[in-house]
Coordinates of C-alpha atoms and ligand atoms in Angstrom, one line a residue:
M1 CA 0.0 0.0 0.0
S2 CA 2.6 2.5 -1.1
D3 CA -0.1 5.2 -1.6
I4 CA -0.8 5.3 2.1
L5 CA 1.5 8.0 3.4
T6 CA -0.3 9.6 6.3
I7 CA -2.8 8.8 9.1
A8 CA -5.4 10.6 7.1
D9 CA -4.9 8.0 4.3
L10 CA -5.6 5.2 6.8
K11 CA -8.7 7.0 7.9
D12 CA -10.0 7.2 4.4
L13 CA -9.5 3.5 3.9
A14 CA -11.0 2.7 7.2
R15 CA -14.1 4.7 6.3
R16 CA -14.5 2.4 3.3
R17 CA -13.8 -0.9 5.1
V18 CA -15.4 -0.6 8.6
P19 CA -19.3 -0.5 9.0
K20 CA -20.6 3.1 9.4
M21 CA -21.7 2.5 13.1
F22 CA -18.1 1.6 14.2
F23 CA -16.3 4.0 12.0
D24 CA -18.4 6.8 13.4
Y25 CA -17.9 5.6 16.9
A26 CA -14.2 6.2 16.5
D27 CA -14.5 9.4 14.4
S28 CA -16.8 11.3 16.9
G29 CA -16.6 13.7 19.8
A30 CA -19.2 14.9 22.3
W31 CA -22.0 17.2 21.2
T32 CA -20.7 19.9 18.8
E33 CA -17.3 18.1 18.6
S34 CA -15.6 21.4 19.2
T35 CA -13.1 19.9 21.7
Y36 CA -12.6 16.9 19.3
R37 CA -11.7 19.4 16.5
A38 CA -9.6 21.6 18.8
N39 CA -7.5 18.6 19.8
E40 CA -6.2 18.3 16.2
E41 CA -6.3 21.9 15.2
D42 CA -4.4 23.4 18.1
F43 CA -1.2 21.4 17.2
Q44 CA -1.1 23.5 14.0
K45 CA -0.6 26.7 16.1
I46 CA 2.6 25.4 17.5
K47 CA 5.7 26.1 15.4
F48 CA 9.2 24.5 15.5
R49 CA 12.6 26.3 15.3
Q50 CA 14.3 25.1 12.2
R51 CA 18.1 24.6 12.7
V52 CA 20.8 24.0 10.2
L53 CA 24.4 22.7 9.9
V54 CA 24.1 20.5 13.0
D55 CA 25.3 16.9 12.9
M56 CA 22.2 14.9 12.4
S57 CA 23.7 11.4 12.2
N58 CA 22.8 8.6 14.7
R59 CA 19.4 9.7 15.7
S60 CA 17.4 7.9 18.3
L61 CA 13.7 8.0 19.2
E62 CA 14.1 5.6 22.1
S63 CA 12.9 6.7 25.5
T64 CA 11.0 5.4 28.5
M65 CA 7.5 5.6 29.9
I66 CA 7.1 4.8 33.6
G67 CA 10.5 3.3 33.5
E68 CA 9.7 0.9 30.6
K69 CA 11.9 1.2 27.5
V70 CA 9.9 2.3 24.4
A71 CA 11.1 2.4 20.7
M72 CA 9.4 5.8 20.7
P73 CA 7.3 7.5 23.4
V74 CA 4.0 6.7 21.7
A75 CA 1.7 4.1 23.4
L76 CA -1.5 2.8 22.0
A77 CA -4.4 4.4 24.0
P78 CA -7.2 2.3 25.5
T79 CA -10.2 2.3 23.2
G80 CA -13.5 0.6 23.7
L81 CA -15.0 -1.9 21.1
T82 CA -11.6 -2.2 19.2
G83 CA -12.6 -5.6 18.1
M84 CA -15.4 -4.2 16.2
Q85 CA -13.1 -2.0 14.0
H86 CA -11.6 -5.4 12.9
A87 CA -12.1 -8.9 14.0
D88 CA -9.9 -9.7 17.1
G89 CA -8.8 -6.1 17.0
E90 CA -7.3 -5.8 20.4
M91 CA -5.2 -9.0 20.0
L92 CA -3.9 -7.7 16.6
A93 CA -3.1 -4.3 17.8
A94 CA -1.3 -5.6 20.9
Q95 CA 0.8 -7.8 18.8
A96 CA 1.6 -4.9 16.5
A97 CA 2.6 -2.7 19.5
E98 CA 4.7 -5.5 21.0
E99 CA 6.6 -6.0 17.8
F100 CA 7.2 -2.3 17.3
G101 CA 8.3 -1.9 20.9
V102 CA 5.6 0.5 22.3
P103 CA 3.0 -0.1 25.0
F104 CA -0.5 -1.4 24.3
T105 CA -3.3 -0.4 26.6
L106 CA -6.3 -2.7 26.8
S107 CA -9.7 -1.0 27.7
T108 CA -12.1 -2.3 30.2
M109 CA -14.7 -1.9 27.4
S110 CA -12.7 -4.1 24.9
I111 CA -14.1 -6.9 22.9
C112 CA -11.1 -9.3 23.4
S113 CA -10.6 -9.9 27.0
I114 CA -7.5 -9.5 29.2
E115 CA -6.9 -13.3 28.9
D116 CA -7.4 -13.2 25.1
V117 CA -4.7 -10.5 24.8
A118 CA -2.4 -12.2 27.2
S119 CA -2.7 -15.4 25.2
V120 CA -1.2 -13.9 22.0
T121 CA 1.5 -11.6 23.5
K122 CA 4.8 -12.2 25.2
K123 CA 5.5 -8.9 26.8
P124 CA 3.3 -7.2 29.5
F125 CA 0.7 -4.9 28.2
W126 CA -1.2 -2.1 30.2
F127 CA -4.7 -2.4 31.4
Q128 CA -7.1 0.5 31.6
L129 CA -9.7 0.4 34.4
Y130 CA -13.1 2.0 34.6
V131 CA -14.5 2.1 38.2
L132 CA -18.0 0.6 38.3
R133 CA -20.5 0.5 41.2
D134 CA -20.0 -3.2 41.5
K135 CA -16.8 -3.2 43.5
D136 CA -16.5 -6.9 43.5
F137 CA -16.3 -6.8 39.8
V138 CA -13.7 -4.0 39.9
L139 CA -11.5 -6.0 42.3
D140 CA -11.9 -9.0 40.1
L141 CA -10.7 -7.0 37.1
I142 CA -7.7 -5.7 38.9
D143 CA -6.8 -9.2 40.0
R144 CA -7.3 -10.6 36.4
A145 CA -4.9 -7.8 35.1
K146 CA -2.4 -8.8 37.7
A147 CA -2.7 -12.5 36.8
A148 CA -2.2 -11.6 33.2
K149 CA 1.0 -9.8 34.3
C150 CA 0.0 -6.4 33.0
S151 CA 2.7 -3.9 33.9
A152 CA 0.7 -0.8 34.5
L153 CA -2.9 0.0 35.5
V154 CA -4.3 3.0 33.7
L155 CA -7.2 4.4 35.9
T156 CA -9.5 6.6 33.8
L157 CA -11.0 9.4 35.7
D158 CA -13.0 11.4 33.1
L159 CA -15.8 9.0 32.2
Q160 CA -17.9 8.4 35.3
I161 CA -20.8 10.0 33.3
L162 CA -20.9 9.3 29.5
G163 CA -20.7 12.4 27.3
Q164 CA -23.2 12.2 24.4
R165 CA -21.9 11.5 20.9
H166 CA -24.8 12.2 18.6
K167 CA -23.6 9.8 15.9
D168 CA -23.6 6.8 18.3
V169 CA -27.3 7.6 19.4
R170 CA -28.4 8.0 15.7
N171 CA -26.6 4.8 14.6
G172 CA -28.0 2.8 17.5
L173 CA -24.5 1.7 18.5
S174 CA -24.2 -1.8 19.9
A175 CA -21.8 -4.8 19.8
P176 CA -22.6 -6.9 17.9
P177 CA -24.6 -4.6 15.7
K178 CA -28.4 -5.1 15.7
M179 CA -29.6 -6.5 12.4
T180 CA -31.7 -3.6 11.3
L181 CA -32.2 -3.0 7.6
A182 CA -29.8 -0.1 7.6
N183 CA -27.1 -2.0 9.3
I184 CA -27.5 -5.1 7.1
A185 CA -27.2 -2.9 4.0
N186 CA -24.1 -1.1 5.3
I187 CA -22.4 -4.3 6.5
A188 CA -23.1 -6.0 3.1
M189 CA -20.9 -3.5 1.5
R190 CA -18.0 -4.4 3.8
P191 CA -17.5 -8.2 3.1
R192 CA -14.0 -8.2 4.4
W193 CA -15.0 -7.0 7.8
L194 CA -18.0 -9.3 7.8
M195 CA -15.9 -12.4 7.0
G196 CA -13.5 -11.5 9.9
I197 CA -16.3 -11.0 12.4
A198 CA -18.1 -14.2 11.2
G199 CA -14.9 -16.1 11.7
T200 CA -14.2 -15.2 15.4
K201 CA -16.0 -16.0 18.6
R202 CA -15.1 -12.5 20.0
R203 CA -18.0 -10.2 19.3
T204 CA -19.0 -8.9 22.6
F205 CA -17.5 -7.3 25.7
R206 CA -15.4 -10.2 27.0
N207 CA -14.0 -8.5 30.0
I208 CA -17.5 -8.1 31.3
V209 CA -20.0 -10.7 30.0
G210 CA -19.6 -13.9 32.1
H211 CA -17.7 -12.0 34.8
A212 CA -20.0 -9.2 36.1
K213 CA -23.2 -10.2 37.9
G214 CA -26.4 -9.9 35.9
V215 CA -24.8 -9.6 32.5
G216 CA -25.3 -12.8 30.6
D217 CA -26.9 -11.2 27.8
V218 CA -25.4 -8.6 25.5
S219 CA -28.5 -6.7 24.7
S220 CA -28.7 -5.5 28.4
L221 CA -25.1 -4.3 28.2
G222 CA -25.7 -0.7 27.1
S223 CA -28.1 0.2 29.8
W224 CA -26.0 -1.8 32.2
T225 CA -22.9 0.4 31.3
N226 CA -24.9 3.6 31.9
E227 CA -26.2 2.4 35.2
Q228 CA -22.9 0.8 36.4
F229 CA -20.3 3.6 36.1
D230 CA -19.9 5.0 39.6
P231 CA -20.7 8.7 39.7
Q232 CA -19.3 8.9 43.3
L233 CA -15.8 8.0 42.4
S234 CA -13.5 10.4 44.3
W235 CA -9.8 11.0 45.1
N236 CA -10.1 8.7 48.1
D237 CA -10.8 5.8 45.8
V238 CA -7.5 6.0 44.2
A239 CA -5.9 4.7 47.4
W240 CA -7.8 1.3 47.6
I241 CA -7.3 0.8 43.8
K242 CA -3.5 1.5 44.1
E243 CA -3.2 -0.7 47.1
R244 CA -5.1 -3.6 45.5
W245 CA -3.2 -3.3 42.3
G246 CA 0.3 -2.8 43.9
G247 CA 2.1 -1.9 40.7
K248 CA 2.6 1.0 38.4
L249 CA -0.4 3.3 38.3
I250 CA -1.3 5.9 35.6
L251 CA -4.2 8.4 36.2
K252 CA -5.8 9.3 32.8
G253 CA -8.1 12.2 32.0
I254 CA -6.5 15.2 33.8
L255 CA -7.0 18.6 32.1
D256 CA -6.6 21.0 35.0
K257 CA -3.6 21.9 37.1
E258 CA -5.4 21.6 40.4
D259 CA -6.4 18.1 39.5
A260 CA -2.8 17.3 38.5
L261 CA -1.6 18.5 41.9
M262 CA -4.1 16.2 43.5
A263 CA -2.9 13.4 41.4
V264 CA 0.7 14.0 42.7
K265 CA -0.6 13.5 46.2
T266 CA -1.9 10.0 45.4
G267 CA 1.6 8.7 44.7
A268 CA 0.6 7.5 41.2
D269 CA 3.5 7.0 38.7
A270 CA 2.1 9.2 35.9
I271 CA -0.8 11.3 34.7
V272 CA -2.3 11.5 31.2
V273 CA -3.3 15.0 30.2
S274 CA -6.4 14.0 28.3
N275 CA -10.0 15.0 27.5
H276 CA -10.8 11.5 26.3
G277 CA -10.2 12.5 22.7
G278 CA -12.9 15.2 22.9
R279 CA -15.5 12.6 23.7
Q280 CA -16.6 13.8 27.1
L281 CA -16.7 17.5 28.0
D282 CA -17.4 19.4 24.8
G283 CA -16.0 22.9 25.2
A284 CA -13.0 21.8 27.3
S285 CA -9.6 22.9 26.3
S286 CA -7.6 20.8 23.8
S287 CA -5.2 18.5 25.5
I288 CA -2.2 20.2 23.8
M289 CA -3.1 23.6 25.1
A290 CA -3.7 22.3 28.7
L291 CA -0.3 20.4 28.7
E292 CA 2.3 23.1 29.4
E293 CA 0.6 24.6 32.5
I294 CA 0.1 21.1 34.0
A295 CA 3.7 20.0 33.2
D296 CA 5.0 23.1 34.8
A297 CA 2.8 22.8 37.8
V298 CA 3.8 19.2 38.6
G299 CA 7.5 19.5 37.6
D300 CA 9.3 16.3 38.2
K301 CA 7.0 15.1 40.9
I302 CA 5.0 12.8 38.5
E303 CA 5.6 11.7 35.0
V304 CA 3.4 13.5 32.5
H305 CA 1.8 11.9 29.5
M306 CA -0.6 13.4 27.0
D307 CA -3.1 12.3 24.4
G308 CA -5.7 13.8 22.1
G309 CA -5.4 15.0 18.5
I310 CA -2.0 13.4 17.7
R311 CA -2.0 12.6 14.0
S312 CA 1.6 12.8 13.1
G313 CA 5.1 12.5 14.4
Q314 CA 5.3 16.2 14.5
D315 CA 2.4 16.3 16.9
V316 CA 4.2 13.9 19.2
L317 CA 7.3 16.0 19.2
K318 CA 5.4 19.2 20.0
A319 CA 3.8 17.4 23.0
L320 CA 7.3 16.3 24.1
C321 CA 8.6 19.9 23.8
L322 CA 5.7 21.1 26.0
G323 CA 6.5 18.7 28.8
A324 CA 5.1 15.3 28.0
K325 CA 7.5 12.4 28.7
G326 CA 5.1 10.1 26.6
T327 CA 2.1 10.3 24.4
Y328 CA -0.8 7.9 23.3
I329 CA -2.6 7.6 20.0
G330 CA -6.2 6.5 19.8
R331 CA -7.8 7.1 16.5
P332 CA -4.6 6.8 14.4
F333 CA -4.2 3.1 15.4
L334 CA -7.9 2.5 15.1
Y335 CA -8.0 3.7 11.6
G336 CA -4.9 1.6 10.8
L337 CA -6.7 -1.4 12.3
G338 CA -9.9 -0.8 10.5
A339 CA -8.1 -0.2 7.2
M340 CA -5.6 -3.1 7.2
G341 CA -5.8 -5.1 10.5
K342 CA -2.5 -5.7 12.3
E343 CA -0.6 -4.5 9.3
G344 CA -2.4 -1.2 9.4
V345 CA -1.6 -0.6 13.2
T346 CA 2.1 -1.2 12.3
L347 CA 1.8 1.2 9.4
A348 CA 0.3 3.9 11.6
L349 CA 3.3 3.5 14.0
E350 CA 5.7 3.5 11.1
I351 CA 4.3 6.7 9.6
I352 CA 4.5 8.4 13.0
R353 CA 8.0 7.1 13.5
K354 CA 9.2 8.4 10.1
E355 CA 7.7 11.8 10.7
M356 CA 9.3 12.0 14.1
D357 CA 12.7 11.1 12.8
I358 CA 12.8 13.6 10.0
T359 CA 11.4 16.4 12.1
L360 CA 13.9 15.6 14.8
A361 CA 16.8 16.0 12.3
L362 CA 15.4 19.2 10.8
C363 CA 15.0 20.7 14.3
G364 CA 18.8 20.0 14.7
K365 CA 18.4 17.2 17.4
R366 CA 19.6 13.7 17.4
L367 CA 17.8 12.4 20.5
V368 CA 14.1 12.5 21.0
T369 CA 14.8 13.0 24.8
D370 CA 16.5 16.3 24.0
M371 CA 13.3 17.9 22.7
G372 CA 12.2 20.7 24.9
K373 CA 10.6 24.1 25.0
D374 CA 13.6 25.7 23.4
Q375 CA 12.8 23.8 20.2
L376 CA 9.6 25.7 19.7
R377 CA 9.3 29.2 18.2
R378 CA 7.3 31.5 20.6
Ligands
FMN1 C1 -13.3 4.9 19.8 C2 -12.7 5.3 21.1 C3 -12.9 4.6 22.2 C4 -12.3 5.0 23.5 N1 -12.5 4.1 24.5 C5 -11.9 4.4 25.7 C6 -11.9 3.6 26.8 O1 -12.5 2.6 26.8 N2 -11.2 4.0 27.9 C7 -10.5 5.1 28.0 O2 -9.8 5.4 29.0 N3 -10.4 5.9 26.9 C8 -11.1 5.6 25.8 N4 -10.9 6.4 24.6 C9 -10.0 7.6 24.8 C10 -8.6 7.3 24.4 O3 -8.0 6.5 25.3 C11 -7.7 8.5 24.2 O4 -7.9 9.3 25.3 C12 -8.1 9.3 22.9 O5 -8.5 8.5 21.8 C13 -7.0 10.1 22.5 O6 -7.3 11.0 21.4 P1 -7.1 10.5 19.9 O7 -8.1 9.5 19.5 O8 -7.2 11.9 19.1 O9 -5.6 10.1 19.8 C14 -11.5 6.1 23.5 C15 -11.3 6.8 22.3 C16 -11.9 6.4 21.1 C17 -11.5 7.2 19.9

């Protein structure tokens, strides 16, 4: 696929290959989608300093995230229903990330289970936890992640109440999709996707079904999710989760410096500056615009990661310049997966790697870890 040069190219192909309901689920933000758009657009406002006549040989993108060596500081973000973008999507994306040398984060709301992903990977992956009212189920999820040797728990803080994404309501999103006339017509045009899904047993939320009480039947799952996310979650809860988990803890969904300072007090290992890809509080700041103030406020008291709107290697470098030690991509890898399966996830990572490498050189740097505020024109 030599004509695929950018993440936008992968998006175009995914649009053609993934049923509308699931493509839209990825390509949507809350309400007016203003924060979703700002996440991408605000990167364009940041400019690099171009430097010349600097030795640019022997460049390296290697770094660390929470002490783990990474081929480049770009992890795969936790995304729900990934196994609906492509059959066995979480397993394929985890394998692509492992081979590439970057972390993969499995969502609580995944199609493939923790155990499914563990069965096809050799290195530890990260697990993202949503806190539900059913505390026994939450404890069990933590224990299952431990048993699968996950090396970090990513606790998501910004989705105790679901932001409304109009497209999902209009499309009647469900996994597996309901066989309405519109869905049948749409899926019939995507035979490759259909054959994949027909050929796997993994078509529903396998972390949940069969594990959480009262969820034997998928059709009850949508309402179950709405009822089950715990709206009373507070800073005090981080302590028992941290204690039960006992390993590296990352707090995801921080967009305000006061909250970042609270996060430091919990003793967590890292925070992710994130607005959930613009899917929750429409009208919130873009992640990249919130990053610098937060990174400055916490200093080196906690590792700072960011996600939201990264569509190129240049975007990754801008985030690093503004204080992130690591970044995550959500939609870029989902588009790769929907377009071309595992190969597409690898291609998304390769596109970003190449863009990072060339940009690094043209900024006059050899090590990605050397990128800082002085590399930006302001
Ligand atoms: C389709 C989709 C599903 C998502 N599901 C989850 C999830 O289950 N848990 C979570 O913590 N974040 C979830 N997110 C948010 C991502 O982890 C991440 O914050 C966001 O995608 C980053 O923005 P980007 O897609 O512009 O890279 C989801 C994002 C998308 C696009």
